[in-house]
Every structure is written in structure tokens, then in C-alpha cells.
Short mmCIF file of C-alpha atoms in Angstrom, two decimals:
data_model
loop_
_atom_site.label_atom_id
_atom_site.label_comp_id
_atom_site.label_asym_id
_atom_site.label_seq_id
_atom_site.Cartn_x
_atom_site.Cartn_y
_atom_site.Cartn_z
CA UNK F 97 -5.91 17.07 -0.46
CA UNK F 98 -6.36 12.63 -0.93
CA UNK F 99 -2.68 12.95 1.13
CA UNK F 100 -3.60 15.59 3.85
CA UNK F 101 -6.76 12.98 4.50
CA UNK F 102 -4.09 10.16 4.20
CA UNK F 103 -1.90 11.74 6.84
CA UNK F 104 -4.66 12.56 9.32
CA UNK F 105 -6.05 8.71 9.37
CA UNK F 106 -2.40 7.58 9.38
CA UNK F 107 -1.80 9.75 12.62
CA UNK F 108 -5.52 8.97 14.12
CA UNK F 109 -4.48 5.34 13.47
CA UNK F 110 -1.16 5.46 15.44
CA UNK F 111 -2.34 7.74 18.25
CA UNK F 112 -5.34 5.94 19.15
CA UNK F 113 -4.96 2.56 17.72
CA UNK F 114 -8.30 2.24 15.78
CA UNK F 115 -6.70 -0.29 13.49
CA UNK F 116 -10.05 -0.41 11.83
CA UNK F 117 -9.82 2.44 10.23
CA UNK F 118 -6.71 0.72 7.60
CA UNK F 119 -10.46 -0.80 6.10
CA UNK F 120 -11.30 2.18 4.52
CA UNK F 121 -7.20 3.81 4.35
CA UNK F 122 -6.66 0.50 2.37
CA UNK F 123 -9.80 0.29 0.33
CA UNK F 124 -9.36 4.10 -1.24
CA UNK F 125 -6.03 3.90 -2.13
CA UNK F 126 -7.16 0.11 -4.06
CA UNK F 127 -9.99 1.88 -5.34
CA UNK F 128 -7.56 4.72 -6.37
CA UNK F 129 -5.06 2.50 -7.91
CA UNK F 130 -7.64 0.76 -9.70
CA UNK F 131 -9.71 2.88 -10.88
CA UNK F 132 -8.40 6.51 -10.44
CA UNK F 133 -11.19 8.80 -8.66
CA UNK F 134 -14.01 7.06 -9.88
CA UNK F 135 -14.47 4.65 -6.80
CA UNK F 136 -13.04 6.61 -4.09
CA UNK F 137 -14.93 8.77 -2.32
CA UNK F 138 -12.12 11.02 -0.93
CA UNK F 139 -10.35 10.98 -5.18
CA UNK F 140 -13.80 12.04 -6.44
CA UNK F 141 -14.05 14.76 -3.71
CA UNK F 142 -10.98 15.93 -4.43
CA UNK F 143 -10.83 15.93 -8.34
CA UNK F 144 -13.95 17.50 -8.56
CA UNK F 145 -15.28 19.16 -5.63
CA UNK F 146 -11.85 20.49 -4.06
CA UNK F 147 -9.44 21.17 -6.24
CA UNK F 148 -11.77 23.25 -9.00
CA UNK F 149 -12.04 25.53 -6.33
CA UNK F 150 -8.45 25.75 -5.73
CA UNK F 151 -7.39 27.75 -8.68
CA UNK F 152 -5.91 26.06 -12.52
CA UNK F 153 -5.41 22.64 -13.09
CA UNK F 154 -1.77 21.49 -12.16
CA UNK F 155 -1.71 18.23 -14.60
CA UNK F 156 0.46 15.54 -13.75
CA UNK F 157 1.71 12.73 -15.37
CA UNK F 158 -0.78 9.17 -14.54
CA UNK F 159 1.81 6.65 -14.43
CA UNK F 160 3.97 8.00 -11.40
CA UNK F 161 0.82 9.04 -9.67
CA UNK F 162 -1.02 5.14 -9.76
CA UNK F 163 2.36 4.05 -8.83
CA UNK F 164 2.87 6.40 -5.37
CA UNK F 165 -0.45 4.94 -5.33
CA UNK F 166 0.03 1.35 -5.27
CA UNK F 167 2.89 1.50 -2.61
CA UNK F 168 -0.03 3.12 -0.62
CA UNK F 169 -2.41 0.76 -1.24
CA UNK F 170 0.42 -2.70 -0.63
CA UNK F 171 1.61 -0.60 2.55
CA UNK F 172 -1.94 0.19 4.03
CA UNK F 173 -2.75 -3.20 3.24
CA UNK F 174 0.03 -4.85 5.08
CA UNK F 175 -1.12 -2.69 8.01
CA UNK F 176 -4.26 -3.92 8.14
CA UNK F 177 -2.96 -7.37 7.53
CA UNK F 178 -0.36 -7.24 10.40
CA UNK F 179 -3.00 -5.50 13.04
CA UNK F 180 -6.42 -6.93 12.15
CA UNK F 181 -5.30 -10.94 10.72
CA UNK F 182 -1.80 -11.19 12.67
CA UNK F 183 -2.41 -9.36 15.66
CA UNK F 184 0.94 -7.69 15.00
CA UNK F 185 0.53 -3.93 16.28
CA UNK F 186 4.20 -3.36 16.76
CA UNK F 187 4.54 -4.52 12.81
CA UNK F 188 1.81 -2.50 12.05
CA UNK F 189 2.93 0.81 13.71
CA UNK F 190 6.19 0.59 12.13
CA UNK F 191 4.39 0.37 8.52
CA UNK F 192 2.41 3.05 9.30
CA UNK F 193 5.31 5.34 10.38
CA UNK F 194 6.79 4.91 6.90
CA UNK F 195 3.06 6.88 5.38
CA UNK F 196 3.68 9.43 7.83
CA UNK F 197 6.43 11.18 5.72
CA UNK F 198 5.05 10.40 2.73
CA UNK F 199 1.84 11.61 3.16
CA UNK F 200 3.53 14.61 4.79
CA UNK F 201 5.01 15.97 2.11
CA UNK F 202 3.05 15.13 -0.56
CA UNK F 203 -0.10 17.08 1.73
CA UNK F 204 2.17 19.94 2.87
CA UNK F 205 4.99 20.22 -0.06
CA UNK F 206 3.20 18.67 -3.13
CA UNK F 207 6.60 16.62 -3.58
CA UNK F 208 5.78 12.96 -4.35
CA UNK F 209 8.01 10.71 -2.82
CA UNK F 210 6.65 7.42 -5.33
CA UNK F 211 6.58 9.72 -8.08
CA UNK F 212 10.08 10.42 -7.49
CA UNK F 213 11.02 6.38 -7.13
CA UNK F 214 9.00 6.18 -10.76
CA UNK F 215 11.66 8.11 -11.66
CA UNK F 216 14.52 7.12 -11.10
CA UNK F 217 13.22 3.45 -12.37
CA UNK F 218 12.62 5.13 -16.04
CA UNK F 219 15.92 6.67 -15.62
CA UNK F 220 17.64 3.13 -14.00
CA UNK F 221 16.13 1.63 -17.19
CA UNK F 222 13.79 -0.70 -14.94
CA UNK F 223 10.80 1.44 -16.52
CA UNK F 224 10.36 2.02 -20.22
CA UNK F 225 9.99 5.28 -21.27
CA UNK F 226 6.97 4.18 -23.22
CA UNK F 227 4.88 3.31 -20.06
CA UNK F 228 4.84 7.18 -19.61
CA UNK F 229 5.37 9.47 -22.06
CA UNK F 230 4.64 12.25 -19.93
CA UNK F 231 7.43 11.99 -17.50
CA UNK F 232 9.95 11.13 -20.81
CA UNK F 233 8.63 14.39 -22.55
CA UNK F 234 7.44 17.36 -19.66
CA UNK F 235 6.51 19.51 -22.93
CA UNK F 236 3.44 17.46 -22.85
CA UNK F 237 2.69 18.47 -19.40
CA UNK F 238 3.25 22.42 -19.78
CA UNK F 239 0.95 22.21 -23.64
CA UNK F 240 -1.97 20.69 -21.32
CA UNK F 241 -1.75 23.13 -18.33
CA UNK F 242 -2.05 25.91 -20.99
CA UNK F 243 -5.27 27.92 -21.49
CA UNK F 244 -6.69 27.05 -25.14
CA UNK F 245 -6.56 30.51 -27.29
CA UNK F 246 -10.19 32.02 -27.83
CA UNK F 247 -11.74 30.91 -31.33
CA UNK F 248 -10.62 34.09 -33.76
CA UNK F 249 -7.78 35.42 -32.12
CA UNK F 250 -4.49 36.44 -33.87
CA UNK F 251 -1.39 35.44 -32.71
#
């Protein structure tokens, strides 16, 4: 849902060059990174508006998530940096065009291209395994999308 929003400001931005929309592109995925859902108002809509009405949690893992994140929030940043401070709208464009797939995906495929480059740094070594457990061990991940047996139950 956060991408699908993503994807249609990215595209708004390009096709009608309000650059000032990048303020608030830039400020939820900061707010997102820092903070999780708490401070943006498109996470909190999503988390807990949207998505309960969208069927079972799908739990994923945190780490990959803030980090597809944070190239979100350093790319819609320099966006706003290049078209708003520099004046750069050529520069700007081409950032933007790099969301576009991104978002894309992620909106239309659920496949997460940063959680994908988290990855590949655990498995490259250039991200300990400790910073997420989760994506080390996916037996985590399927115990917490499973419904809790009823209280007096047999097996």
C-alpha cells in the first residue's frame, strides 16, 4: 500500500514537475526509517487502517524493510535536494526514475528490491547475521504468521 502511494507521487512528480511534493515523499520515508509507522501518516494508515482489512498478517523481517527504507528516504532526499536547493531537474528526474521500479514492484508484486540488496549483504558477509535474525532463521517468520491454538485444545 506505503509503495503503491510511493509510486503514484513518484509518477505525479515526473509528469507534472511539482518538485514540491519530494517534501512530504522525503519526510515519510525519514519518518518511516526512523520511527517505523508511528510518524508517518501514510505507515500508520497502512499498518492499521489498510492492511487489517486485507486479510492475515504477512510478517516480515524489520531489518531489510528500514533498510529498502532508507535508500528511499537518501534517494527522495537527493531529489528534493537536486530540484528544490540545486535547481537540477534533469538530476532530479533521473533519481526519481530509479523509485519508479522499485516502487513498482514492491506495490504491484510485493518483491522488495532493498530487501533483496539486505540480502545479499548478510550473505556477502557485509551484514552480520546478528543484525537480523529473522532473515538468518525464516522459521521465525512462519512461527509468527501462525494462528495461536485456542486455550484447551488437544493436539
Amino acid at each position: 500500500m506505503v509503495a503503491g502511494v510511493v509510486l503514484v507521487m513518484v509518477v505525479l512528480i515526473l509528469a507534472t514537475t511539482w518538485y514540491w511534493v519530494l517534501i512530504p515523499l522525503a519526510y515519510g520515508f525519514w519518518a518511516r526509517v526512523l520511527t517505523g509507522p508511528k510518524l508517518s501518516p501514510l505507515g500508520w494508515a497502512a499498518q492499521n487502517v489498510i492492511a487489517p482489512r486485507l486479510g492475515p498478517k504477512k510478517p516480515v523481517a524489520g531489518p531489510p524493510k528500514r533498510f529498502a527504507q532508507s535508500i528511499g528516504a537518501v534517494m527522495s532526499t537527493a531529489a528534493l535536494v537536486l530540484a528544490l536547493i540545486v535547481g537540477d531537474h534533469a538530476a532530479a528526474d533521473a533519481v526519481l526514475l530509479a523509485l519508479v521500479p522499485a516502487a513498482g514492484l514492491e506495490s504491484i508484486f510485493a518483491y522488495c528490491v532493498g530487501c533483496k540488496i539486505f540480502g545479499l549483504l548478510i550473505r556477502a558477509g557485509l551484514v552480520p547475521d546478528s543484525v537480523c535474525a529473522e532473515c538468518a532463521d525464516i522459521s521465525l517468520r512462519l512461527r509468527a504468521a501462525t494462528p495461536t491454538r485456542l486455550q484447551g485444545t488437544s493436539r
